[in-house]
PDB file of C-alpha atoms in Angstrom:
ATOM      1  CA  UNK A  20       5.054   3.103 -17.133  1.00  0.00           C
ATOM      2  CA  UNK A  21       3.335   0.848 -14.654  1.00  0.00           C
ATOM      3  CA  UNK A  22       6.017  -1.332 -13.087  1.00  0.00           C
ATOM      4  CA  UNK A  23       3.524  -3.656 -11.439  1.00  0.00           C
ATOM      5  CA  UNK A  24       0.526  -4.720 -13.471  1.00  0.00           C
ATOM      6  CA  UNK A  25      -2.566  -6.472 -12.236  1.00  0.00           C
ATOM      7  CA  UNK A  26      -5.351  -8.254 -14.043  1.00  0.00           C
ATOM      8  CA  UNK A  27      -8.225  -8.444 -14.242  1.00  0.00           C
ATOM      9  CA  UNK A  28      -9.307  -5.000 -13.129  1.00  0.00           C
ATOM     10  CA  UNK A  29     -12.372  -6.553 -11.554  1.00  0.00           C
ATOM     11  CA  UNK A  30     -13.489 -10.088 -10.887  1.00  0.00           C
ATOM     12  CA  UNK A  31     -16.786 -11.641  -9.862  1.00  0.00           C
ATOM     13  CA  UNK A  32     -17.025 -15.137  -8.439  1.00  0.00           C
ATOM     14  CA  UNK A  33     -19.669 -17.169  -6.667  1.00  0.00           C
ATOM     15  CA  UNK A  34     -19.271 -18.190  -3.080  1.00  0.00           C
ATOM     16  CA  UNK A  35     -17.139 -21.336  -2.864  1.00  0.00           C
ATOM     17  CA  UNK A  36     -15.281 -20.750  -6.118  1.00  0.00           C
ATOM     18  CA  UNK A  37     -11.596 -19.961  -6.431  1.00  0.00           C
ATOM     19  CA  UNK A  38     -10.714 -16.409  -7.385  1.00  0.00           C
ATOM     20  CA  UNK A  39      -7.466 -16.001  -9.321  1.00  0.00           C
ATOM     21  CA  UNK A  40      -5.763 -12.613  -9.374  1.00  0.00           C
ATOM     22  CA  UNK A  41      -2.789 -12.004 -11.609  1.00  0.00           C
ATOM     23  CA  UNK A  42       0.226  -9.765 -11.198  1.00  0.00           C
ATOM     24  CA  UNK A  43       3.317  -9.156 -13.315  1.00  0.00           C
ATOM     25  CA  UNK A  44       6.307  -6.884 -12.876  1.00  0.00           C
ATOM     26  CA  UNK A  45       9.062  -5.271 -14.874  1.00  0.00           C
ATOM     27  CA  UNK A  46      11.963  -4.825 -12.502  1.00  0.00           C
ATOM     28  CA  UNK A  47      14.014  -8.007 -12.112  1.00  0.00           C
ATOM     29  CA  UNK A  48      15.496  -6.521  -8.918  1.00  0.00           C
ATOM     30  CA  UNK A  49      12.158  -6.916  -7.126  1.00  0.00           C
ATOM     31  CA  UNK A  50      12.372  -9.748  -4.661  1.00  0.00           C
ATOM     32  CA  UNK A  51       9.590  -9.149  -2.160  1.00  0.00           C
ATOM     33  CA  UNK A  52       5.937  -9.302  -3.164  1.00  0.00           C
ATOM     34  CA  UNK A  53       3.197  -8.575  -0.630  1.00  0.00           C
ATOM     35  CA  UNK A  54      -0.503  -8.651  -1.389  1.00  0.00           C
ATOM     36  CA  UNK A  55      -2.731  -6.184   0.396  1.00  0.00           C
ATOM     37  CA  UNK A  56      -6.483  -6.399   0.909  1.00  0.00           C
ATOM     38  CA  UNK A  57      -8.430  -3.180   1.139  1.00  0.00           C
ATOM     39  CA  UNK A  58     -12.078  -2.689   2.057  1.00  0.00           C
ATOM     40  CA  UNK A  59     -13.875   0.554   1.166  1.00  0.00           C
ATOM     41  CA  UNK A  60     -13.054   3.337   3.581  1.00  0.00           C
ATOM     42  CA  UNK A  61     -10.195   1.434   5.184  1.00  0.00           C
ATOM     43  CA  UNK A  62      -6.446   1.303   4.792  1.00  0.00           C
ATOM     44  CA  UNK A  63      -4.767  -1.648   3.047  1.00  0.00           C
ATOM     45  CA  UNK A  64      -4.029  -4.654   5.233  1.00  0.00           C
ATOM     46  CA  UNK A  65      -1.241  -7.096   4.515  1.00  0.00           C
ATOM     47  CA  UNK A  66      -2.777 -10.386   3.448  1.00  0.00           C
ATOM     48  CA  UNK A  67       0.120 -12.596   2.407  1.00  0.00           C
ATOM     49  CA  UNK A  68       3.595 -12.106   0.957  1.00  0.00           C
ATOM     50  CA  UNK A  69       6.297 -14.054  -0.822  1.00  0.00           C
ATOM     51  CA  UNK A  70      10.018 -13.708  -1.439  1.00  0.00           C
ATOM     52  CA  UNK A  71      11.451 -14.439  -4.859  1.00  0.00           C
ATOM     53  CA  UNK A  72      13.363 -17.458  -3.549  1.00  0.00           C
ATOM     54  CA  UNK A  73      10.041 -19.283  -3.189  1.00  0.00           C
ATOM     55  CA  UNK A  74       7.563 -20.327  -5.850  1.00  0.00           C
ATOM     56  CA  UNK A  75       4.591 -20.882  -3.570  1.00  0.00           C
ATOM     57  CA  UNK A  76       3.278 -19.496  -0.317  1.00  0.00           C
ATOM     58  CA  UNK A  77       0.123 -20.665   1.347  1.00  0.00           C
ATOM     59  CA  UNK A  78      -1.833 -19.182   4.237  1.00  0.00           C
ATOM     60  CA  UNK A  79      -5.232 -20.689   4.838  1.00  0.00           C
ATOM     61  CA  UNK A  80      -7.405 -20.084   1.810  1.00  0.00           C
ATOM     62  CA  UNK A  81      -4.870 -17.724   0.225  1.00  0.00           C
ATOM     63  CA  UNK A  82      -2.030 -18.991  -1.955  1.00  0.00           C
ATOM     64  CA  UNK A  83       0.585 -17.124  -3.952  1.00  0.00           C
ATOM     65  CA  UNK A  84       2.139 -18.814  -6.977  1.00  0.00           C
ATOM     66  CA  UNK A  85       5.344 -17.160  -8.160  1.00  0.00           C
ATOM     67  CA  UNK A  86       7.209 -17.568 -11.443  1.00  0.00           C
ATOM     68  CA  UNK A  87      10.473 -15.658 -11.318  1.00  0.00           C
ATOM     69  CA  UNK A  88      11.493 -16.461 -14.888  1.00  0.00           C
ATOM     70  CA  UNK A  89       8.308 -14.991 -16.305  1.00  0.00           C
ATOM     71  CA  UNK A  90       8.093 -12.234 -13.673  1.00  0.00           C
ATOM     72  CA  UNK A  91       4.567 -13.258 -12.840  1.00  0.00           C
ATOM     73  CA  UNK A  92       2.680 -14.173  -9.734  1.00  0.00           C
ATOM     74  CA  UNK A  93      -0.892 -14.914  -8.860  1.00  0.00           C
ATOM     75  CA  UNK A  94      -3.045 -14.896  -5.772  1.00  0.00           C
ATOM     76  CA  UNK A  95      -5.579 -17.695  -5.433  1.00  0.00           C
ATOM     77  CA  UNK A  96      -8.458 -17.293  -3.027  1.00  0.00           C
ATOM     78  CA  UNK A  97      -9.953 -20.717  -2.454  1.00  0.00           C
ATOM     79  CA  UNK A  98     -13.518 -21.255  -1.263  1.00  0.00           C
ATOM     80  CA  UNK A  99     -14.290 -17.555  -1.761  1.00  0.00           C
ATOM     81  CA  UNK A 100     -16.584 -15.976   0.812  1.00  0.00           C
ATOM     82  CA  UNK A 101     -18.719 -12.815   0.521  1.00  0.00           C
ATOM     83  CA  UNK A 102     -16.450 -11.308   3.182  1.00  0.00           C
ATOM     84  CA  UNK A 103     -13.531 -11.602   0.734  1.00  0.00           C
ATOM     85  CA  UNK A 104     -15.136  -8.925  -1.441  1.00  0.00           C
ATOM     86  CA  UNK A 105     -12.494  -6.197  -1.506  1.00  0.00           C
ATOM     87  CA  UNK A 106      -9.794  -4.704  -3.677  1.00  0.00           C
ATOM     88  CA  UNK A 107      -6.531  -6.609  -3.735  1.00  0.00           C
ATOM     89  CA  UNK A 108      -3.243  -4.899  -4.466  1.00  0.00           C
ATOM     90  CA  UNK A 109      -0.084  -6.615  -5.590  1.00  0.00           C
ATOM     91  CA  UNK A 110       3.086  -4.788  -4.554  1.00  0.00           C
ATOM     92  CA  UNK A 111       6.802  -5.277  -5.045  1.00  0.00           C
ATOM     93  CA  UNK A 112      10.122  -4.075  -3.695  1.00  0.00           C
ATOM     94  CA  UNK A 113      13.793  -4.834  -4.050  1.00  0.00           C
ATOM     95  CA  UNK A 114      16.018  -5.987  -1.195  1.00  0.00           C
ATOM     96  CA  UNK A 115      16.819  -2.409  -0.246  1.00  0.00           C
ATOM     97  CA  UNK A 116      14.623  -1.592   2.718  1.00  0.00           C
ATOM     98  CA  UNK A 117      15.153   2.081   1.976  1.00  0.00           C
ATOM     99  CA  UNK A 118      12.914   1.729  -1.049  1.00  0.00           C
ATOM    100  CA  UNK A 119       9.175   2.007  -0.898  1.00  0.00           C
ATOM    101  CA  UNK A 120       6.741  -0.526  -2.249  1.00  0.00           C
ATOM    102  CA  UNK A 121       5.558  -0.239  -5.838  1.00  0.00           C
ATOM    103  CA  UNK A 122       1.865  -1.042  -6.126  1.00  0.00           C
ATOM    104  CA  UNK A 123      -0.318  -2.284  -8.936  1.00  0.00           C
ATOM    105  CA  UNK A 124      -3.667  -0.686  -9.711  1.00  0.00           C
ATOM    106  CA  UNK A 125      -5.580  -3.389  -7.889  1.00  0.00           C
ATOM    107  CA  UNK A 126      -8.205  -6.019  -8.666  1.00  0.00           C
ATOM    108  CA  UNK A 127     -11.672  -5.513  -7.280  1.00  0.00           C
ATOM    109  CA  UNK A 128     -13.142  -8.849  -6.230  1.00  0.00           C
ATOM    110  CA  UNK A 129     -16.859  -9.381  -5.686  1.00  0.00           C
ATOM    111  CA  UNK A 130     -18.038 -12.643  -4.204  1.00  0.00           C
ATOM    112  CA  UNK A 131     -21.740 -13.367  -4.590  1.00  0.00           C
ATOM    113  CA  UNK A 132     -23.518 -15.763  -2.227  1.00  0.00           C
TER     114      UNK A 132
ATOM    115  CA  UNK B  53       0.128  -6.859  17.624  1.00  0.00           C
ATOM    116  CA  UNK B  54       1.472  -4.223  15.282  1.00  0.00           C
ATOM    117  CA  UNK B  55      -0.891  -1.307  14.714  1.00  0.00           C
ATOM    118  CA  UNK B  56      -0.605   1.984  12.908  1.00  0.00           C
ATOM    119  CA  UNK B  57      -2.948   4.796  13.883  1.00  0.00           C
ATOM    120  CA  UNK B  58      -3.643   7.777  11.689  1.00  0.00           C
ATOM    121  CA  UNK B  59      -5.456  10.964  12.597  1.00  0.00           C
ATOM    122  CA  UNK B  60      -7.649  12.581  11.441  1.00  0.00           C
ATOM    123  CA  UNK B  61      -9.543  10.056   9.367  1.00  0.00           C
ATOM    124  CA  UNK B  62     -11.081  12.724   7.196  1.00  0.00           C
ATOM    125  CA  UNK B  63     -10.657  16.425   6.630  1.00  0.00           C
ATOM    126  CA  UNK B  64     -12.511  18.861   4.427  1.00  0.00           C
ATOM    127  CA  UNK B  65     -10.495  21.956   3.757  1.00  0.00           C
ATOM    128  CA  UNK B  66     -10.873  25.003   1.597  1.00  0.00           C
ATOM    129  CA  UNK B  67      -8.688  25.327  -1.455  1.00  0.00           C
ATOM    130  CA  UNK B  68      -5.402  26.997  -0.537  1.00  0.00           C
ATOM    131  CA  UNK B  69      -5.443  26.009   3.110  1.00  0.00           C
ATOM    132  CA  UNK B  70      -3.328  23.343   4.796  1.00  0.00           C
ATOM    133  CA  UNK B  71      -3.952  20.036   6.512  1.00  0.00           C
ATOM    134  CA  UNK B  72      -1.793  18.246   9.038  1.00  0.00           C
ATOM    135  CA  UNK B  73      -2.052  14.511   9.596  1.00  0.00           C
ATOM    136  CA  UNK B  74      -0.450  12.278  12.177  1.00  0.00           C
ATOM    137  CA  UNK B  75       0.736   8.687  12.220  1.00  0.00           C
ATOM    138  CA  UNK B  76       1.681   6.541  15.183  1.00  0.00           C
ATOM    139  CA  UNK B  77       3.083   3.022  15.239  1.00  0.00           C
ATOM    140  CA  UNK B  78       1.950   1.069  18.285  1.00  0.00           C
ATOM    141  CA  UNK B  79       3.290  -2.214  19.511  1.00  0.00           C
ATOM    142  CA  UNK B  80       6.428  -2.293  17.410  1.00  0.00           C
ATOM    143  CA  UNK B  81       9.532  -0.374  16.475  1.00  0.00           C
ATOM    144  CA  UNK B  82       9.253   1.086  13.029  1.00  0.00           C
ATOM    145  CA  UNK B  83      12.524   0.963  11.131  1.00  0.00           C
ATOM    146  CA  UNK B  84      11.090   3.185   8.436  1.00  0.00           C
ATOM    147  CA  UNK B  85       7.978   5.211   7.796  1.00  0.00           C
ATOM    148  CA  UNK B  86       6.529   5.839   4.366  1.00  0.00           C
ATOM    149  CA  UNK B  87       3.794   8.250   3.349  1.00  0.00           C
ATOM    150  CA  UNK B  88       1.668   7.335   0.351  1.00  0.00           C
ATOM    151  CA  UNK B  89      -1.242   8.996  -1.391  1.00  0.00           C
ATOM    152  CA  UNK B  90      -3.950   6.806  -2.817  1.00  0.00           C
ATOM    153  CA  UNK B  91      -6.209   8.242  -5.474  1.00  0.00           C
ATOM    154  CA  UNK B  92      -8.629   6.376  -7.744  1.00  0.00           C
ATOM    155  CA  UNK B  93      -6.587   7.207 -10.807  1.00  0.00           C
ATOM    156  CA  UNK B  94      -3.076   6.650  -9.604  1.00  0.00           C
ATOM    157  CA  UNK B  95      -3.275   3.877  -7.031  1.00  0.00           C
ATOM    158  CA  UNK B  96      -0.510   4.352  -4.470  1.00  0.00           C
ATOM    159  CA  UNK B  97       1.961   7.174  -4.968  1.00  0.00           C
ATOM    160  CA  UNK B  98       4.945   7.142  -2.657  1.00  0.00           C
ATOM    161  CA  UNK B  99       5.426  10.636  -1.280  1.00  0.00           C
ATOM    162  CA  UNK B 100       8.405  10.181   0.994  1.00  0.00           C
ATOM    163  CA  UNK B 101      10.294   7.580   2.942  1.00  0.00           C
ATOM    164  CA  UNK B 102      12.298   7.985   6.112  1.00  0.00           C
ATOM    165  CA  UNK B 103      14.556   5.322   7.563  1.00  0.00           C
ATOM    166  CA  UNK B 104      16.636   5.001  10.697  1.00  0.00           C
ATOM    167  CA  UNK B 105      19.525   7.459  10.752  1.00  0.00           C
ATOM    168  CA  UNK B 106      18.719   8.803   7.306  1.00  0.00           C
ATOM    169  CA  UNK B 107      17.200  11.991   6.005  1.00  0.00           C
ATOM    170  CA  UNK B 108      13.674  11.951   4.613  1.00  0.00           C
ATOM    171  CA  UNK B 109      13.713  11.023   0.941  1.00  0.00           C
ATOM    172  CA  UNK B 110      11.018  12.577  -1.214  1.00  0.00           C
ATOM    173  CA  UNK B 111       9.918  10.985  -4.463  1.00  0.00           C
ATOM    174  CA  UNK B 112       9.716  12.799  -7.754  1.00  0.00           C
ATOM    175  CA  UNK B 113       6.771  15.199  -7.915  1.00  0.00           C
ATOM    176  CA  UNK B 114       6.698  15.572  -4.129  1.00  0.00           C
ATOM    177  CA  UNK B 115       8.710  18.148  -2.211  1.00  0.00           C
ATOM    178  CA  UNK B 116       9.439  19.026   1.362  1.00  0.00           C
ATOM    179  CA  UNK B 117       8.127  22.513   0.661  1.00  0.00           C
ATOM    180  CA  UNK B 118       4.697  21.117  -0.202  1.00  0.00           C
ATOM    181  CA  UNK B 119       4.598  18.075   2.096  1.00  0.00           C
ATOM    182  CA  UNK B 120       6.770  18.819   5.134  1.00  0.00           C
ATOM    183  CA  UNK B 121       7.252  15.810   7.382  1.00  0.00           C
ATOM    184  CA  UNK B 122       8.233  15.738  11.007  1.00  0.00           C
ATOM    185  CA  UNK B 123       9.271  12.600  12.841  1.00  0.00           C
ATOM    186  CA  UNK B 124      10.694  13.029  16.332  1.00  0.00           C
ATOM    187  CA  UNK B 125      11.046   9.256  16.492  1.00  0.00           C
ATOM    188  CA  UNK B 126      10.106   6.389  14.216  1.00  0.00           C
ATOM    189  CA  UNK B 127       6.985   5.598  16.174  1.00  0.00           C
ATOM    190  CA  UNK B 128       5.468   8.958  15.376  1.00  0.00           C
ATOM    191  CA  UNK B 129       5.356  10.926  12.171  1.00  0.00           C
ATOM    192  CA  UNK B 130       3.320  13.841  10.932  1.00  0.00           C
ATOM    193  CA  UNK B 131       2.910  15.297   7.488  1.00  0.00           C
ATOM    194  CA  UNK B 132       1.289  18.511   6.359  1.00  0.00           C
ATOM    195  CA  UNK B 133      -0.222  19.207   2.967  1.00  0.00           C
ATOM    196  CA  UNK B 134       0.417  22.898   2.407  1.00  0.00           C
ATOM    197  CA  UNK B 135      -1.788  25.030   0.174  1.00  0.00           C
ATOM    198  CA  UNK B 136      -4.005  22.121  -0.755  1.00  0.00           C
ATOM    199  CA  UNK B 137      -5.764  22.169  -4.096  1.00  0.00           C
ATOM    200  CA  UNK B 138      -8.051  19.787  -5.932  1.00  0.00           C
ATOM    201  CA  UNK B 139      -5.167  17.686  -7.247  1.00  0.00           C
ATOM    202  CA  UNK B 140      -4.088  16.984  -3.662  1.00  0.00           C
ATOM    203  CA  UNK B 141      -7.289  15.125  -2.893  1.00  0.00           C
ATOM    204  CA  UNK B 142      -6.948  11.522  -1.866  1.00  0.00           C
ATOM    205  CA  UNK B 143      -6.344   9.089   0.941  1.00  0.00           C
ATOM    206  CA  UNK B 144      -3.009   9.690   2.627  1.00  0.00           C
ATOM    207  CA  UNK B 145      -1.591   6.500   4.042  1.00  0.00           C
ATOM    208  CA  UNK B 146       1.179   6.049   6.536  1.00  0.00           C
ATOM    209  CA  UNK B 147       3.085   2.786   6.353  1.00  0.00           C
ATOM    210  CA  UNK B 148       5.498   1.696   9.048  1.00  0.00           C
ATOM    211  CA  UNK B 149       7.979  -1.134   8.676  1.00  0.00           C
ATOM    212  CA  UNK B 150       8.253  -3.496  11.599  1.00  0.00           C
ATOM    213  CA  UNK B 151      11.888  -4.143  12.537  1.00  0.00           C
ATOM    214  CA  UNK B 152      11.129  -7.541  14.037  1.00  0.00           C
ATOM    215  CA  UNK B 153       9.395  -8.855  10.935  1.00  0.00           C
ATOM    216  CA  UNK B 154      11.873  -7.427   8.475  1.00  0.00           C
ATOM    217  CA  UNK B 155       9.882  -6.728   5.370  1.00  0.00           C
ATOM    218  CA  UNK B 156       6.373  -6.210   6.684  1.00  0.00           C
ATOM    219  CA  UNK B 157       4.879  -2.783   6.043  1.00  0.00           C
ATOM    220  CA  UNK B 158       1.828  -2.000   8.147  1.00  0.00           C
ATOM    221  CA  UNK B 159      -0.556   0.696   7.033  1.00  0.00           C
ATOM    222  CA  UNK B 160      -2.868   2.898   9.003  1.00  0.00           C
ATOM    223  CA  UNK B 161      -6.479   3.532   8.019  1.00  0.00           C
ATOM    224  CA  UNK B 162      -5.473   6.672   6.194  1.00  0.00           C
ATOM    225  CA  UNK B 163      -6.363  10.337   6.369  1.00  0.00           C
ATOM    226  CA  UNK B 164      -8.718  11.388   3.615  1.00  0.00           C
ATOM    227  CA  UNK B 165      -8.277  14.887   2.292  1.00  0.00           C
ATOM    228  CA  UNK B 166     -11.233  16.539   0.594  1.00  0.00           C
ATOM    229  CA  UNK B 167     -10.603  19.955  -0.927  1.00  0.00           C
ATOM    230  CA  UNK B 168     -13.492  22.260  -1.693  1.00  0.00           C
TER     231      UNK B 168
END
């Protein structure tokens, strides 16, 4: 059973639009949620992260909205650029650092100029 | 800044042979090192996790006999895929947790294993 789910599987937006990527999780013990950006042929790079005590985290054009009650979060990419075209992975972990991250299956984003 | 280097980037090996890959954390002290395998079908599978002063913990479906890991210190780790077969194909990622930033897990570029 997939503990971290992402939707949509793929997303196409025009340059300048806002891309919205969704993520939901099963384990209520998860309290740390990083988003990773991965380009083809490269390893995943940490983009932005949020702790469950917050409901919003913003970093430039990237914003995470978090709803603990519904166990849902979303990543908003404002003013999307062609260089944002990549696969984005939502991950989660509990407060035990000895645990690894649990990843979703990713959302492939394509931004057309 | 925090960087994680992995080597080699890509290996083609014959079925039944083995592949060793290395991981080095540069610019920070890694409190834990995790090895993942990324395949198109199964996203990220955690293979094993090692933390300060603890033994290496392997996840279900992964064993030390198949994926032996050596880590003389938490800035350097190596893992070998023994007797590799088609199902072992994928991108092997090393993630190192930065002590100073608490939760942040930095990944290397990965070592891609191709089995022929």
